[in-house]
Amino acid sequence: MAKIESVCVFCGSRVGDGPARRALAAETGRLIAEAGMRTVYGGGHVGLMGVLADAALEAGGEVIGVIPEFLHEREVMHSGLTELVVTPSMHERKAEMHARSDAFLVLPGGIGTLDEVAEALSWISLDLHRKPVILVDRAFWSPLSHLLSEMERAGFLSPDLLDDTAFVETAGEALALLAELGGRD
Ligand code: AMP
């Protein structure tokens, strides 16, 4: 696998419950920046997305936001990013986020986040990419982990689909795993 230079982060456009969620998003942004990697994300200034971007920028990292035009028009984008890419639609936005990143980190979020992680996994099964998908916060993602295990047990997944997918507890573990995967041939 090539060196991981850009990490796409999917996470909630809301902050969710309790301060631990914000802390996880902030730590993720900071650690990506401190590792010298670029953050690619949905471009918003709201929810965990905004917390992530602010923390990565504050730590001196590059942050690329990719936002569809209709959200840009609503002015919900982050105005202090290294680069803001505006796409005609949600579909082009996701394609652009995929094209600009070497790995995916998934933090807690809602339906948008679930859609994004499902697409990243489904594109692996279609051989469109082999980028790692790392879901952070085991308790939050445990229902998805169980569903994927059941799909696998029942024979609905390609056998190697989950080879580069991992569920970890902390942002630190996610970054350690990225460092390991990025150093692999
Ligand atoms: P959710 O997990 O449902 O909060 O959705 C996260 C996703 O919502 C993001 O990646 C975007 O697709 C979308 N989204 C919602 N609000 C915004 C916003 N203000 N700026 C950018 N993307 C947003």
PDB file of C-alpha atoms and ligand atoms in Angstrom:
ATOM      1  CA  MET A   1       0.000   0.000   0.000  1.00  0.00           C
ATOM      2  CA  ALA A   2       1.253   3.498  -0.857  1.00  0.00           C
ATOM      3  CA  LYS A   3       2.205   5.902   1.920  1.00  0.00           C
ATOM      4  CA  ILE A   4      -0.878   7.440   3.510  1.00  0.00           C
ATOM      5  CA  GLU A   5      -0.748  11.196   2.939  1.00  0.00           C
ATOM      6  CA  SER A   6      -4.429  12.132   2.985  1.00  0.00           C
ATOM      7  CA  VAL A   7      -7.039  10.817   5.383  1.00  0.00           C
ATOM      8  CA  CYS A   8     -10.731  11.233   4.673  1.00  0.00           C
ATOM      9  CA  VAL A   9     -12.744  11.576   7.879  1.00  0.00           C
ATOM     10  CA  PHE A  10     -16.482  10.915   7.966  1.00  0.00           C
ATOM     11  CA  CYS A  11     -18.312  12.135  11.076  1.00  0.00           C
ATOM     12  CA  GLY A  12     -21.504  13.768  12.294  1.00  0.00           C
ATOM     13  CA  SER A  13     -22.770  17.165  11.246  1.00  0.00           C
ATOM     14  CA  ARG A  14     -24.077  17.311  14.842  1.00  0.00           C
ATOM     15  CA  VAL A  15     -21.983  17.046  17.987  1.00  0.00           C
ATOM     16  CA  GLY A  16     -24.016  14.213  19.502  1.00  0.00           C
ATOM     17  CA  ASP A  17     -24.233  13.562  23.219  1.00  0.00           C
ATOM     18  CA  GLY A  18     -21.624  14.547  25.775  1.00  0.00           C
ATOM     19  CA  PRO A  19     -18.170  16.115  25.616  1.00  0.00           C
ATOM     20  CA  ALA A  20     -16.369  12.852  24.780  1.00  0.00           C
ATOM     21  CA  ARG A  21     -17.627  12.988  21.186  1.00  0.00           C
ATOM     22  CA  ARG A  22     -16.153  16.450  20.615  1.00  0.00           C
ATOM     23  CA  ALA A  23     -12.947  15.376  22.328  1.00  0.00           C
ATOM     24  CA  LEU A  24     -12.634  12.410  19.953  1.00  0.00           C
ATOM     25  CA  ALA A  25     -13.156  14.610  16.875  1.00  0.00           C
ATOM     26  CA  ALA A  26     -10.643  17.179  18.148  1.00  0.00           C
ATOM     27  CA  GLU A  27      -8.045  14.523  18.956  1.00  0.00           C
ATOM     28  CA  THR A  28      -8.506  12.937  15.539  1.00  0.00           C
ATOM     29  CA  GLY A  29      -7.927  16.249  13.748  1.00  0.00           C
ATOM     30  CA  ARG A  30      -4.919  17.089  15.895  1.00  0.00           C
ATOM     31  CA  LEU A  31      -3.276  13.667  15.496  1.00  0.00           C
ATOM     32  CA  ILE A  32      -3.747  13.611  11.709  1.00  0.00           C
ATOM     33  CA  ALA A  33      -2.088  17.044  11.489  1.00  0.00           C
ATOM     34  CA  GLU A  34       0.718  16.070  13.868  1.00  0.00           C
ATOM     35  CA  ALA A  35       1.392  12.972  11.761  1.00  0.00           C
ATOM     36  CA  GLY A  36       1.959  15.308   8.792  1.00  0.00           C
ATOM     37  CA  MET A  37      -1.098  14.046   6.937  1.00  0.00           C
ATOM     38  CA  ARG A  38      -3.822  16.025   5.184  1.00  0.00           C
ATOM     39  CA  THR A  39      -7.425  15.877   6.401  1.00  0.00           C
ATOM     40  CA  VAL A  40     -10.150  15.556   3.783  1.00  0.00           C
ATOM     41  CA  TYR A  41     -13.712  15.954   5.058  1.00  0.00           C
ATOM     42  CA  GLY A  42     -17.167  17.254   4.178  1.00  0.00           C
ATOM     43  CA  GLY A  43     -16.297  20.949   4.455  1.00  0.00           C
ATOM     44  CA  GLY A  44     -18.859  21.968   7.072  1.00  0.00           C
ATOM     45  CA  HIS A  45     -18.295  24.099  10.163  1.00  0.00           C
ATOM     46  CA  VAL A  46     -21.033  22.326  12.084  1.00  0.00           C
ATOM     47  CA  GLY A  47     -21.021  19.399  14.519  1.00  0.00           C
ATOM     48  CA  LEU A  48     -18.090  17.026  14.865  1.00  0.00           C
ATOM     49  CA  MET A  49     -17.041  18.027  11.332  1.00  0.00           C
ATOM     50  CA  GLY A  50     -16.305  21.570  12.492  1.00  0.00           C
ATOM     51  CA  VAL A  51     -14.534  20.382  15.654  1.00  0.00           C
ATOM     52  CA  LEU A  52     -12.340  18.042  13.591  1.00  0.00           C
ATOM     53  CA  ALA A  53     -11.397  20.726  11.047  1.00  0.00           C
ATOM     54  CA  ASP A  54     -10.682  23.390  13.663  1.00  0.00           C
ATOM     55  CA  ALA A  55      -8.402  21.043  15.622  1.00  0.00           C
ATOM     56  CA  ALA A  56      -6.473  19.942  12.517  1.00  0.00           C
ATOM     57  CA  LEU A  57      -5.977  23.568  11.401  1.00  0.00           C
ATOM     58  CA  GLU A  58      -4.954  24.643  14.892  1.00  0.00           C
ATOM     59  CA  ALA A  59      -2.311  21.910  14.921  1.00  0.00           C
ATOM     60  CA  GLY A  60      -0.914  23.291  11.659  1.00  0.00           C
ATOM     61  CA  GLY A  61      -2.413  20.668   9.345  1.00  0.00           C
ATOM     62  CA  GLU A  62      -3.809  21.020   5.845  1.00  0.00           C
ATOM     63  CA  VAL A  63      -7.572  20.569   5.678  1.00  0.00           C
ATOM     64  CA  ILE A  64      -9.468  20.073   2.421  1.00  0.00           C
ATOM     65  CA  GLY A  65     -13.241  20.431   2.585  1.00  0.00           C
ATOM     66  CA  VAL A  66     -15.402  18.983  -0.163  1.00  0.00           C
ATOM     67  CA  ILE A  67     -18.906  20.391  -0.107  1.00  0.00           C
ATOM     68  CA  PRO A  68     -21.821  20.157  -2.543  1.00  0.00           C
ATOM     69  CA  GLU A  69     -23.060  23.416  -4.050  1.00  0.00           C
ATOM     70  CA  PHE A  70     -26.437  23.390  -2.288  1.00  0.00           C
ATOM     71  CA  LEU A  71     -24.756  23.309   1.152  1.00  0.00           C
ATOM     72  CA  HIS A  72     -22.234  25.918   0.017  1.00  0.00           C
ATOM     73  CA  GLU A  73     -25.148  28.191  -0.929  1.00  0.00           C
ATOM     74  CA  ARG A  74     -26.578  27.761   2.564  1.00  0.00           C
ATOM     75  CA  GLU A  75     -23.229  29.034   3.859  1.00  0.00           C
ATOM     76  CA  VAL A  76     -22.712  26.170   6.260  1.00  0.00           C
ATOM     77  CA  MET A  77     -19.170  25.611   5.016  1.00  0.00           C
ATOM     78  CA  HIS A  78     -16.028  26.258   7.027  1.00  0.00           C
ATOM     79  CA  SER A  79     -14.435  29.510   5.859  1.00  0.00           C
ATOM     80  CA  GLY A  80     -10.884  28.950   7.153  1.00  0.00           C
ATOM     81  CA  LEU A  81      -9.842  25.786   5.296  1.00  0.00           C
ATOM     82  CA  THR A  82      -6.666  25.212   3.293  1.00  0.00           C
ATOM     83  CA  GLU A  83      -8.890  24.440   0.302  1.00  0.00           C
ATOM     84  CA  LEU A  84     -12.644  24.220  -0.213  1.00  0.00           C
ATOM     85  CA  VAL A  85     -13.785  22.169  -3.197  1.00  0.00           C
ATOM     86  CA  VAL A  86     -17.380  22.818  -4.270  1.00  0.00           C
ATOM     87  CA  THR A  87     -19.011  20.008  -6.238  1.00  0.00           C
ATOM     88  CA  PRO A  88     -22.245  20.084  -8.272  1.00  0.00           C
ATOM     89  CA  SER A  89     -23.864  17.274  -6.256  1.00  0.00           C
ATOM     90  CA  MET A  90     -23.539  14.913  -3.291  1.00  0.00           C
ATOM     91  CA  HIS A  91     -22.480  12.119  -5.664  1.00  0.00           C
ATOM     92  CA  GLU A  92     -19.580  14.131  -7.070  1.00  0.00           C
ATOM     93  CA  ARG A  93     -18.656  15.205  -3.581  1.00  0.00           C
ATOM     94  CA  LYS A  94     -18.231  11.609  -2.426  1.00  0.00           C
ATOM     95  CA  ALA A  95     -16.267  10.707  -5.562  1.00  0.00           C
ATOM     96  CA  GLU A  96     -13.978  13.712  -4.966  1.00  0.00           C
ATOM     97  CA  MET A  97     -13.456  12.763  -1.301  1.00  0.00           C
ATOM     98  CA  HIS A  98     -12.527   9.227  -2.380  1.00  0.00           C
ATOM     99  CA  ALA A  99     -10.182  10.455  -5.115  1.00  0.00           C
ATOM    100  CA  ARG A 100      -8.344  12.802  -2.747  1.00  0.00           C
ATOM    101  CA  SER A 101      -7.680  10.332   0.075  1.00  0.00           C
ATOM    102  CA  ASP A 102      -5.638   7.233   0.869  1.00  0.00           C
ATOM    103  CA  ALA A 103      -7.642   5.977   3.860  1.00  0.00           C
ATOM    104  CA  PHE A 104     -10.955   6.534   5.644  1.00  0.00           C
ATOM    105  CA  LEU A 105     -11.520   7.227   9.337  1.00  0.00           C
ATOM    106  CA  VAL A 106     -15.089   7.080  10.562  1.00  0.00           C
ATOM    107  CA  LEU A 107     -16.154   8.782  13.789  1.00  0.00           C
ATOM    108  CA  PRO A 108     -19.632   8.692  15.329  1.00  0.00           C
ATOM    109  CA  GLY A 109     -22.311  10.372  13.245  1.00  0.00           C
ATOM    110  CA  GLY A 110     -25.785   9.949  11.801  1.00  0.00           C
ATOM    111  CA  ILE A 111     -27.299   8.743   8.533  1.00  0.00           C
ATOM    112  CA  GLY A 112     -24.914  10.794   6.370  1.00  0.00           C
ATOM    113  CA  THR A 113     -21.941   9.159   8.069  1.00  0.00           C
ATOM    114  CA  LEU A 114     -23.526   5.714   7.782  1.00  0.00           C
ATOM    115  CA  ASP A 115     -24.100   6.313   4.062  1.00  0.00           C
ATOM    116  CA  GLU A 116     -20.475   7.372   3.616  1.00  0.00           C
ATOM    117  CA  VAL A 117     -19.020   4.348   5.407  1.00  0.00           C
ATOM    118  CA  ALA A 118     -21.413   1.996   3.581  1.00  0.00           C
ATOM    119  CA  GLU A 119     -20.275   3.438   0.260  1.00  0.00           C
ATOM    120  CA  ALA A 120     -16.581   3.189   1.153  1.00  0.00           C
ATOM    121  CA  LEU A 121     -17.115  -0.508   1.997  1.00  0.00           C
ATOM    122  CA  SER A 122     -19.300  -1.163  -1.023  1.00  0.00           C
ATOM    123  CA  TRP A 123     -16.646   0.309  -3.345  1.00  0.00           C
ATOM    124  CA  ILE A 124     -14.117  -2.163  -1.881  1.00  0.00           C
ATOM    125  CA  SER A 125     -16.459  -5.008  -2.777  1.00  0.00           C
ATOM    126  CA  LEU A 126     -16.639  -3.637  -6.345  1.00  0.00           C
ATOM    127  CA  ASP A 127     -12.818  -3.491  -6.529  1.00  0.00           C
ATOM    128  CA  LEU A 128     -12.923   0.285  -6.969  1.00  0.00           C
ATOM    129  CA  HIS A 129     -10.394   0.779  -4.171  1.00  0.00           C
ATOM    130  CA  ARG A 130      -8.453  -1.051  -1.440  1.00  0.00           C
ATOM    131  CA  LYS A 131      -8.108   1.810   1.028  1.00  0.00           C
ATOM    132  CA  PRO A 132      -8.366   1.054   4.748  1.00  0.00           C
ATOM    133  CA  VAL A 133     -11.593   1.914   6.549  1.00  0.00           C
ATOM    134  CA  ILE A 134     -11.132   2.472  10.288  1.00  0.00           C
ATOM    135  CA  LEU A 135     -14.127   3.026  12.534  1.00  0.00           C
ATOM    136  CA  VAL A 136     -13.346   4.755  15.812  1.00  0.00           C
ATOM    137  CA  ASP A 137     -15.348   4.180  19.046  1.00  0.00           C
ATOM    138  CA  ARG A 138     -16.104   0.485  19.391  1.00  0.00           C
ATOM    139  CA  ALA A 139     -19.240   0.878  21.515  1.00  0.00           C
ATOM    140  CA  PHE A 140     -20.827   3.320  19.074  1.00  0.00           C
ATOM    141  CA  TRP A 141     -20.103   1.175  16.021  1.00  0.00           C
ATOM    142  CA  SER A 142     -20.772  -2.200  17.626  1.00  0.00           C
ATOM    143  CA  PRO A 143     -24.235  -2.653  15.980  1.00  0.00           C
ATOM    144  CA  LEU A 144     -22.597  -2.135  12.554  1.00  0.00           C
ATOM    145  CA  SER A 145     -19.774  -4.479  13.475  1.00  0.00           C
ATOM    146  CA  HIS A 146     -22.341  -7.150  14.410  1.00  0.00           C
ATOM    147  CA  LEU A 147     -24.303  -6.601  11.199  1.00  0.00           C
ATOM    148  CA  LEU A 148     -21.146  -6.963   9.087  1.00  0.00           C
ATOM    149  CA  SER A 149     -20.197 -10.148  10.980  1.00  0.00           C
ATOM    150  CA  GLU A 150     -23.653 -11.552  10.343  1.00  0.00           C
ATOM    151  CA  MET A 151     -23.476 -10.621   6.636  1.00  0.00           C
ATOM    152  CA  GLU A 152     -20.097 -12.340   6.461  1.00  0.00           C
ATOM    153  CA  ARG A 153     -21.283 -15.456   8.352  1.00  0.00           C
ATOM    154  CA  ALA A 154     -24.328 -15.728   6.092  1.00  0.00           C
ATOM    155  CA  GLY A 155     -22.184 -15.527   2.973  1.00  0.00           C
ATOM    156  CA  PHE A 156     -23.299 -12.116   1.698  1.00  0.00           C
ATOM    157  CA  LEU A 157     -19.861 -10.482   1.708  1.00  0.00           C
ATOM    158  CA  SER A 158     -16.876 -11.129  -0.493  1.00  0.00           C
ATOM    159  CA  PRO A 159     -14.418 -13.038   1.728  1.00  0.00           C
ATOM    160  CA  ASP A 160     -11.743 -10.327   1.714  1.00  0.00           C
ATOM    161  CA  LEU A 161     -14.088  -7.323   2.024  1.00  0.00           C
ATOM    162  CA  LEU A 162     -13.232  -6.630   5.648  1.00  0.00           C
ATOM    163  CA  ASP A 163      -9.473  -7.341   5.403  1.00  0.00           C
ATOM    164  CA  ASP A 164      -8.609  -3.639   5.568  1.00  0.00           C
ATOM    165  CA  THR A 165     -11.500  -2.622   7.818  1.00  0.00           C
ATOM    166  CA  ALA A 166     -10.932  -2.198  11.547  1.00  0.00           C
ATOM    167  CA  PHE A 167     -12.875  -1.117  14.620  1.00  0.00           C
ATOM    168  CA  VAL A 168     -10.690   0.684  17.172  1.00  0.00           C
ATOM    169  CA  GLU A 169     -11.351   2.524  20.403  1.00  0.00           C
ATOM    170  CA  THR A 170      -9.359   5.744  20.183  1.00  0.00           C
ATOM    171  CA  ALA A 171      -8.004   8.240  17.682  1.00  0.00           C
ATOM    172  CA  GLY A 172      -4.500   7.252  18.823  1.00  0.00           C
ATOM    173  CA  GLU A 173      -5.136   3.610  17.890  1.00  0.00           C
ATOM    174  CA  ALA A 174      -6.543   4.678  14.526  1.00  0.00           C
ATOM    175  CA  LEU A 175      -3.446   6.744  13.735  1.00  0.00           C
ATOM    176  CA  ALA A 176      -1.127   3.937  14.874  1.00  0.00           C
ATOM    177  CA  LEU A 177      -2.950   1.563  12.542  1.00  0.00           C
ATOM    178  CA  LEU A 178      -2.669   4.022   9.652  1.00  0.00           C
ATOM    179  CA  ALA A 179       1.066   4.339  10.283  1.00  0.00           C
ATOM    180  CA  GLU A 180       1.376   0.542  10.210  1.00  0.00           C
ATOM    181  CA  LEU A 181      -0.719   0.170   7.031  1.00  0.00           C
ATOM    182  CA  GLY A 182       1.037   3.062   5.286  1.00  0.00           C
ATOM    183  CA  GLY A 183       4.403   1.463   5.908  1.00  0.00           C
ATOM    184  CA  ARG A 184       3.289  -1.873   4.455  1.00  0.00           C
ATOM    185  CA  ASP A 185       4.241  -3.006   0.933  1.00  0.00           C
TER     186      ASP A 185
HETATM  187  P1  AMP B   1     -24.648  13.018   9.528  1.00  0.00           P
HETATM  188  O1  AMP B   1     -23.812  11.865   9.940  1.00  0.00           O
HETATM  189  O2  AMP B   1     -26.049  12.622   9.126  1.00  0.00           O
HETATM  190  O3  AMP B   1     -24.598  14.196  10.451  1.00  0.00           O
HETATM  191  O4  AMP B   1     -24.056  13.502   8.179  1.00  0.00           O
HETATM  192  C1  AMP B   1     -22.731  13.870   7.993  1.00  0.00           C
HETATM  193  C2  AMP B   1     -22.731  14.321   6.566  1.00  0.00           C
HETATM  194  O5  AMP B   1     -23.800  15.268   6.468  1.00  0.00           O
HETATM  195  C3  AMP B   1     -21.629  15.085   5.989  1.00  0.00           C
HETATM  196  O6  AMP B   1     -20.547  14.391   5.519  1.00  0.00           O
HETATM  197  C4  AMP B   1     -22.372  15.749   4.856  1.00  0.00           C
HETATM  198  O7  AMP B   1     -22.649  14.817   3.847  1.00  0.00           O
HETATM  199  C5  AMP B   1     -23.614  16.178   5.426  1.00  0.00           C
HETATM  200  N1  AMP B   1     -23.723  17.509   6.003  1.00  0.00           N
HETATM  201  C6  AMP B   1     -24.733  17.878   6.810  1.00  0.00           C
HETATM  202  N2  AMP B   1     -24.582  19.171   7.184  1.00  0.00           N
HETATM  203  C7  AMP B   1     -23.474  19.631   6.606  1.00  0.00           C
HETATM  204  C8  AMP B   1     -22.796  20.885   6.591  1.00  0.00           C
HETATM  205  N3  AMP B   1     -23.214  21.936   7.272  1.00  0.00           N
HETATM  206  N4  AMP B   1     -21.674  20.989   5.856  1.00  0.00           N
HETATM  207  C9  AMP B   1     -21.219  19.953   5.176  1.00  0.00           C
HETATM  208  N5  AMP B   1     -21.791  18.763   5.146  1.00  0.00           N
HETATM  209  C10 AMP B   1     -22.919  18.586   5.853  1.00  0.00           C
END
